[in-house]
Coordinates of N, CA, C and O in Angstrom, one line a residue:
M10 N 15.2 -27.0 23.2 CA 13.5 -27.6 23.6 C 13.2 -27.1 24.9 O 13.8 -27.4 25.8
S11 N 12.0 -27.1 25.0 CA 11.6 -26.7 26.6 C 10.4 -27.6 26.7 O 10.1 -28.4 25.8
L12 N 10.1 -27.7 28.1 CA 9.4 -28.6 28.8 C 8.2 -27.9 28.7 O 8.1 -27.1 28.9
H13 N 7.1 -29.1 28.3 CA 5.7 -28.3 28.6 C 5.5 -28.7 30.2 O 5.2 -30.1 30.6
T14 N 4.9 -28.0 30.7 CA 4.9 -27.7 32.6 C 3.3 -27.6 33.0 O 3.3 -28.1 33.6
E15 N 2.6 -26.9 31.9 CA 1.0 -26.7 32.2 C 0.3 -27.3 31.3 O 0.4 -27.4 29.8
Y16 N -0.7 -27.7 31.7 CA -1.9 -28.2 30.9 C -3.1 -27.9 31.3 O -3.6 -27.8 32.3
P17 N -4.2 -27.3 30.2 CA -5.1 -26.9 30.3 C -6.5 -28.5 30.7 O -6.2 -29.3 30.0
F18 N -7.5 -27.9 31.5 CA -8.6 -28.8 31.7 C -9.9 -27.9 31.6 O -10.0 -26.8 31.8
T19 N -11.0 -28.8 31.7 CA -12.0 -28.6 31.8 C -13.1 -29.6 32.5 O -13.0 -31.0 31.9
L20 N -13.3 -29.2 33.8 CA -13.8 -29.8 34.6 C -15.4 -30.3 34.0 O -15.9 -29.4 33.5
P21 N -15.5 -31.5 34.3 CA -17.0 -32.1 33.6 C -18.4 -31.5 34.1 O -19.2 -31.3 33.5
K22 N -18.5 -31.1 35.5 CA -19.1 -30.3 36.0 C -19.2 -29.0 36.1 O -20.1 -27.8 35.8
G23 N -18.0 -28.5 37.1 CA -17.8 -27.2 37.4 C -17.9 -26.8 39.0 O -18.4 -27.8 39.3
Y24 N -16.6 -25.9 38.8 CA -16.8 -25.5 40.4 C -17.8 -24.6 40.2 O -17.5 -23.5 39.9
V25 N -18.4 -24.5 41.4 CA -19.3 -23.0 41.9 C -18.9 -22.4 42.9 O -19.2 -22.8 44.2
D26 N -18.5 -20.9 42.7 CA -17.9 -19.9 43.8 C -19.3 -19.7 44.9 O -20.6 -20.1 44.4
E27 N -19.0 -19.0 46.2 CA -20.0 -18.3 46.7 C -20.6 -17.6 46.2 O -22.0 -17.2 46.6
E28 N -20.7 -16.8 44.9 CA -21.5 -15.9 44.1 C -22.4 -16.5 43.5 O -23.0 -16.3 42.5
G29 N -22.2 -17.8 42.8 CA -23.1 -19.0 42.3 C -22.0 -18.7 40.6 O -22.8 -19.6 39.9
T30 N -21.1 -18.2 40.5 CA -20.3 -18.1 39.3 C -19.9 -19.6 39.1 O -19.0 -20.4 39.7
L31 N -20.1 -20.1 37.8 CA -19.3 -21.4 37.2 C -18.2 -21.3 36.8 O -17.7 -20.7 36.1
H32 N -17.0 -22.1 37.2 CA -15.8 -22.0 37.0 C -15.5 -23.7 36.5 O -15.4 -24.5 37.0
R33 N -15.0 -23.6 35.2 CA -15.0 -25.2 34.4 C -13.7 -25.0 33.7 O -12.8 -26.0 34.0
S34 N -13.0 -24.0 33.2 CA -11.4 -24.1 32.2 C -10.7 -24.0 33.8 O -10.4 -22.6 34.5
G35 N -9.5 -24.6 33.4 CA -8.5 -24.4 34.3 C -7.0 -24.9 33.8 O -7.1 -25.4 32.6
V36 N -6.0 -24.4 34.6 CA -4.8 -25.0 34.1 C -4.0 -25.8 35.5 O -4.0 -25.3 36.6
M37 N -3.5 -27.3 35.0 CA -2.8 -27.4 36.0 C -1.1 -27.9 35.4 O -0.9 -27.9 34.3
R38 N -0.6 -27.6 36.5 CA 1.1 -27.5 36.3 C 1.7 -28.7 36.7 O 1.1 -29.5 37.4
L39 N 2.9 -29.1 36.0 CA 3.5 -30.4 36.8 C 3.6 -30.1 38.1 O 4.2 -29.3 38.5
A40 N 3.8 -31.3 38.8 CA 3.9 -31.2 40.4 C 5.7 -31.6 40.7 O 6.0 -32.2 39.7
C41 N 5.9 -31.2 41.5 CA 7.4 -31.0 41.7 C 7.6 -32.4 43.1 O 6.6 -32.4 43.8
A42 N 8.6 -32.5 43.6 CA 8.5 -33.4 44.8 C 7.9 -32.5 45.8 O 7.7 -33.3 46.6
R43 N 8.6 -31.4 46.1 CA 7.7 -30.9 47.2 C 6.5 -30.8 47.4 O 5.7 -30.9 48.3
D44 N 5.6 -30.8 46.4 CA 4.2 -30.8 46.2 C 4.0 -32.0 46.5 O 2.7 -31.6 46.8
E45 N 4.8 -33.0 46.4 CA 4.1 -34.5 47.2 C 4.6 -34.6 48.8 O 4.3 -35.3 49.5
I46 N 5.9 -33.9 49.0 CA 6.3 -34.3 50.3 C 5.6 -33.1 51.5 O 5.5 -33.9 52.3
E47 N 5.5 -32.2 50.9 CA 5.3 -31.3 52.1 C 3.6 -31.4 52.6 O 3.5 -31.4 53.9
P48 N 3.0 -32.1 52.0 CA 1.6 -31.9 52.6 C 1.9 -33.4 53.4 O 1.0 -33.5 54.7
L49 N 2.9 -34.1 53.5 CA 2.9 -35.3 54.5 C 3.1 -34.8 56.0 O 2.6 -35.3 57.0
R50 N 3.7 -33.5 56.0 CA 3.9 -32.4 57.3 C 2.6 -31.9 57.8 O 2.4 -31.8 59.0
D51 N 1.5 -32.2 57.2 CA 0.4 -31.2 57.6 C -0.6 -32.1 58.5 O -1.0 -33.1 58.3
P52 N -0.9 -31.6 59.5 CA -1.8 -32.3 60.7 C -3.2 -32.8 59.8 O -3.2 -34.1 60.5
R53 N -3.9 -32.3 58.9 CA -4.8 -33.0 58.6 C -4.2 -34.2 57.3 O -5.4 -35.0 57.5
V54 N -3.4 -34.4 57.5 CA -2.8 -35.5 56.6 C -2.6 -36.6 57.5 O -3.0 -37.5 57.1
K55 N -2.0 -36.0 58.4 CA -1.9 -37.3 59.6 C -2.9 -37.9 60.4 O -3.2 -38.8 60.7
E56 N -4.1 -37.0 60.3 CA -5.4 -37.4 60.7 C -6.1 -38.6 59.6 O -6.5 -39.2 59.8
N57 N -5.9 -37.6 58.3 CA -6.5 -38.5 57.5 C -5.7 -38.5 56.0 O -5.6 -37.6 55.3
E58 N -5.0 -39.7 55.9 CA -4.3 -39.4 54.5 C -4.7 -39.4 53.3 O -3.9 -38.5 52.1
S59 N -5.8 -39.5 53.3 CA -6.5 -38.9 52.0 C -6.4 -37.5 51.5 O -6.7 -37.2 50.4
Y60 N -6.6 -36.8 52.6 CA -6.4 -35.1 52.7 C -5.3 -34.7 51.9 O -5.4 -33.9 51.3
G61 N -4.2 -35.7 51.9 CA -3.0 -35.2 50.9 C -3.7 -35.1 49.5 O -2.9 -34.1 48.8
T62 N -4.5 -35.8 48.7 CA -4.9 -35.5 47.4 C -5.2 -34.0 47.7 O -4.9 -33.4 46.5
V63 N -6.4 -33.6 48.5 CA -6.7 -32.3 48.3 C -5.6 -31.3 48.5 O -5.7 -30.2 47.4
I64 N -4.4 -31.4 49.1 CA -3.8 -30.4 49.3 C -3.1 -30.2 47.8 O -2.3 -29.5 47.3
V65 N -2.3 -31.4 47.8 CA -1.5 -31.5 46.3 C -2.2 -31.1 45.2 O -1.6 -30.3 44.4
L66 N -3.7 -31.0 45.0 CA -4.5 -30.4 43.8 C -4.6 -29.1 43.9 O -4.1 -28.3 43.4
A67 N -4.5 -28.6 45.2 CA -4.6 -27.1 45.5 C -3.3 -26.6 45.2 O -3.1 -25.7 44.7
R68 N -2.2 -27.1 45.2 CA -0.8 -26.8 44.7 C -0.6 -26.5 43.3 O 0.2 -25.6 43.1
V69 N -1.2 -27.5 42.4 CA -0.8 -27.6 41.3 C -1.7 -27.3 40.3 O -1.2 -26.9 38.8
I70 N -3.3 -26.6 40.7 CA -3.8 -26.1 40.0 C -3.5 -24.8 40.0 O -3.8 -23.8 41.1
T71 N -3.2 -24.2 38.8 CA -2.7 -22.6 38.8 C -3.7 -21.8 38.4 O -3.7 -20.5 38.7
E72 N -5.1 -22.4 37.7 CA -5.8 -21.2 37.4 C -7.3 -22.1 37.3 O -7.0 -23.2 37.0
L73 N -8.2 -21.7 37.5 CA -9.3 -22.2 37.7 C -10.6 -21.2 37.6 O -10.9 -20.1 38.2
G74 N -10.9 -21.2 36.0 CA -12.3 -19.6 35.8 C -11.4 -18.6 36.0 O -10.7 -18.3 35.8
T75 N -12.0 -17.8 36.8 CA -12.0 -16.4 37.1 C -11.4 -16.1 38.8 O -11.2 -15.2 39.1
L76 N -11.1 -17.6 39.2 CA -10.7 -17.1 40.7 C -9.4 -16.9 40.8 O -8.3 -17.0 39.9
A77 N -9.4 -16.0 41.8 CA -8.0 -15.0 41.7 C -6.8 -15.8 42.7 O -5.8 -15.8 42.2
R78 N -7.6 -17.2 43.5 CA -6.8 -18.0 44.2 C -7.3 -19.2 44.3 O -8.6 -19.4 44.7
I79 N -6.5 -20.7 44.3 CA -7.3 -21.9 44.3 C -6.5 -22.5 45.6 O -5.1 -22.6 45.8
N80 N -7.3 -22.7 46.5 CA -6.5 -23.5 47.8 C -7.4 -24.6 48.4 O -8.3 -25.0 47.6
T81 N -7.3 -25.0 49.6 CA -7.6 -26.3 49.7 C -9.1 -26.3 50.3 O -10.1 -27.2 49.9
S82 N -9.6 -25.1 50.4 CA -11.0 -24.7 50.5 C -11.7 -25.0 49.2 O -13.1 -25.7 49.3
V83 N -11.3 -24.5 47.9 CA -11.8 -24.5 46.4 C -11.9 -26.1 46.1 O -12.9 -26.6 45.9
V84 N -11.0 -26.9 46.6 CA -10.6 -28.5 46.2 C -11.6 -29.3 46.8 O -12.5 -29.9 46.4
E85 N -12.0 -28.7 48.1 CA -13.0 -29.1 48.9 C -14.4 -29.3 48.3 O -15.0 -30.0 48.7
R86 N -14.9 -28.2 48.0 CA -15.9 -27.9 47.6 C -16.1 -28.1 46.0 O -17.5 -28.1 45.7
M87 N -15.6 -28.8 45.6 CA -15.5 -29.6 44.1 C -16.5 -30.3 44.7 O -16.9 -31.4 45.3
F88 N -17.5 -30.9 43.2 CA -18.1 -32.0 43.0 C -17.0 -33.3 42.9 O -16.1 -33.1 42.4
A89 N -17.8 -34.6 43.5 CA -17.0 -35.7 43.7 C -16.3 -35.9 42.2 O -15.3 -36.8 42.1
G90 N -17.2 -35.9 41.2 CA -16.9 -36.2 39.9 C -15.7 -35.5 39.1 O -14.7 -35.8 38.7
D91 N -15.9 -33.9 39.9 CA -14.7 -33.2 39.3 C -13.5 -33.7 39.9 O -12.3 -33.6 39.6
F92 N -13.9 -33.9 41.3 CA -12.4 -34.3 42.1 C -11.9 -35.4 41.6 O -10.2 -35.4 41.3
A93 N -12.4 -36.5 41.2 CA -11.9 -37.6 40.5 C -11.3 -37.3 39.2 O -10.0 -38.0 39.3
Y94 N -11.9 -36.5 38.4 CA -11.3 -35.9 37.0 C -9.9 -35.5 37.0 O -9.1 -35.7 37.0
L95 N -9.9 -34.6 38.4 CA -8.4 -34.1 38.7 C -7.6 -35.0 39.2 O -6.3 -34.8 38.8
Q96 N -7.7 -36.0 39.8 CA -6.8 -37.1 40.4 C -6.2 -37.8 38.8 O -5.0 -38.0 39.2
D97 N -7.6 -38.1 38.1 CA -6.9 -38.9 37.0 C -6.2 -37.8 36.2 O -4.9 -38.5 35.9
F98 N -6.5 -36.6 36.1 CA -5.5 -35.9 35.0 C -4.3 -35.5 35.7 O -3.3 -35.4 35.1
Y99 N -3.9 -35.4 37.0 CA -2.9 -35.6 37.8 C -1.8 -36.4 37.2 O -0.8 -36.4 36.8
R100 N -2.4 -37.7 37.3 CA -1.7 -38.9 37.3 C -1.4 -39.1 35.9 O -0.6 -39.5 35.5
I101 N -2.3 -38.7 34.8 CA -1.7 -38.5 33.5 C -0.5 -37.6 33.2 O 0.3 -37.9 32.6
I102 N -0.8 -36.5 33.8 CA 0.1 -35.5 33.2 C 1.6 -35.8 33.9 O 2.5 -35.3 33.4
N103 N 1.7 -36.3 35.4 CA 2.7 -36.4 36.0 C 3.3 -37.9 35.6 O 4.3 -37.9 35.8
F104 N 2.7 -38.6 35.4 CA 3.0 -40.4 35.2 C 2.6 -40.9 34.3 O 3.4 -42.0 33.7
G105 N 1.9 -40.6 33.3 CA 1.2 -41.5 32.2 C 1.8 -41.0 30.8 O 2.6 -40.2 30.8
D106 N 1.2 -41.4 29.9 CA 1.4 -41.4 28.7 C 0.5 -40.3 28.3 O -0.7 -40.1 28.3
P107 N 1.3 -39.2 27.8 CA 0.7 -37.9 27.3 C -0.5 -38.5 26.2 O -1.7 -37.4 26.1
A108 N -0.4 -39.3 25.5 CA -1.5 -39.7 24.4 C -2.9 -39.8 24.9 O -3.5 -39.8 24.6
V109 N -2.5 -40.6 26.3 CA -3.9 -41.0 27.0 C -5.0 -39.6 27.3 O -5.9 -39.7 27.3
L110 N -4.1 -38.3 27.5 CA -4.7 -37.3 28.0 C -5.3 -36.7 26.8 O -6.7 -36.3 27.1
A111 N -5.1 -37.0 25.5 CA -6.0 -36.8 24.3 C -7.4 -37.1 24.1 O -8.2 -36.7 23.7
E112 N -7.5 -38.5 24.8 CA -8.7 -39.3 25.1 C -9.4 -38.5 26.4 O -11.0 -38.3 26.3
V113 N -8.7 -38.1 27.3 CA -9.6 -37.8 28.3 C -10.0 -36.2 28.2 O -11.1 -35.7 28.5
E114 N -8.9 -35.4 27.9 CA -9.3 -34.0 27.4 C -8.8 -34.0 26.2 O -8.1 -33.4 25.6
P115 N -10.1 -34.1 25.1 CA -10.0 -33.6 23.8 C -9.3 -32.3 23.2 O -10.0 -31.4 24.2
G116 N -8.7 -32.2 22.5 CA -8.3 -30.8 22.2 C -7.2 -30.2 22.8 O -7.0 -29.1 22.4
T117 N -6.6 -30.7 23.8 CA -5.8 -30.5 24.5 C -4.3 -30.4 24.0 O -4.1 -30.8 23.1
P118 N -4.1 -29.2 23.7 CA -2.7 -28.8 22.7 C -1.2 -29.2 23.5 O -0.7 -28.6 24.4
F119 N -1.0 -30.5 23.1 CA 0.1 -30.9 23.5 C 1.3 -30.8 22.4 O 1.1 -30.9 21.4
P120 N 2.6 -29.7 22.6 CA 3.5 -29.7 21.7 C 4.0 -31.2 21.1 O 4.0 -31.9 21.8
P121 N 4.4 -31.3 20.0 CA 4.7 -32.6 19.8 C 5.7 -33.1 20.2 O 6.1 -34.3 20.7
E122 N 6.7 -32.4 21.1 CA 8.0 -32.7 21.6 C 7.6 -33.5 22.7 O 8.1 -34.4 23.4
S123 N 6.1 -33.1 23.4 CA 5.9 -33.4 24.8 C 5.5 -35.0 24.5 O 5.2 -35.9 25.4
L124 N 5.0 -35.4 23.3 CA 4.7 -36.9 22.8 C 5.6 -37.6 22.6 O 5.4 -38.8 22.1
E125 N 6.6 -37.3 22.6 CA 8.0 -38.1 22.3 C 8.4 -38.9 23.7 O 8.4 -38.3 25.0
A126 N 8.6 -39.9 23.4 CA 9.2 -41.1 24.6 C 10.4 -40.4 25.7 O 11.4 -39.3 24.6
G127 N 10.5 -40.1 26.7 CA 11.7 -39.6 27.4 C 11.8 -39.4 28.8 O 11.0 -40.0 29.5

């Protein structure tokens, strides 16, 4: 049995890069403890703890459209609605019931074993 660790998503509005290209489809991986602990050492988080979410999302989003790299600058420039969507998506795949994800992200391919309690 394999563990499903990456989940595709589609941003409601999309991220527009410096060239004007719209990026809506992406992939988020499950977070590990380090993803939540290391941002606490960042001076930007010590100044404003809300910034921790920006750092965590930049770490766990592995793909977004054709962008070669996702970093905090990309997350900072996302529309507020997309940022809120990604926060919800993160909570669902890491802490919530995967069945809820089907409502938020219709058509997301979950292997049956990932929907089993465990």
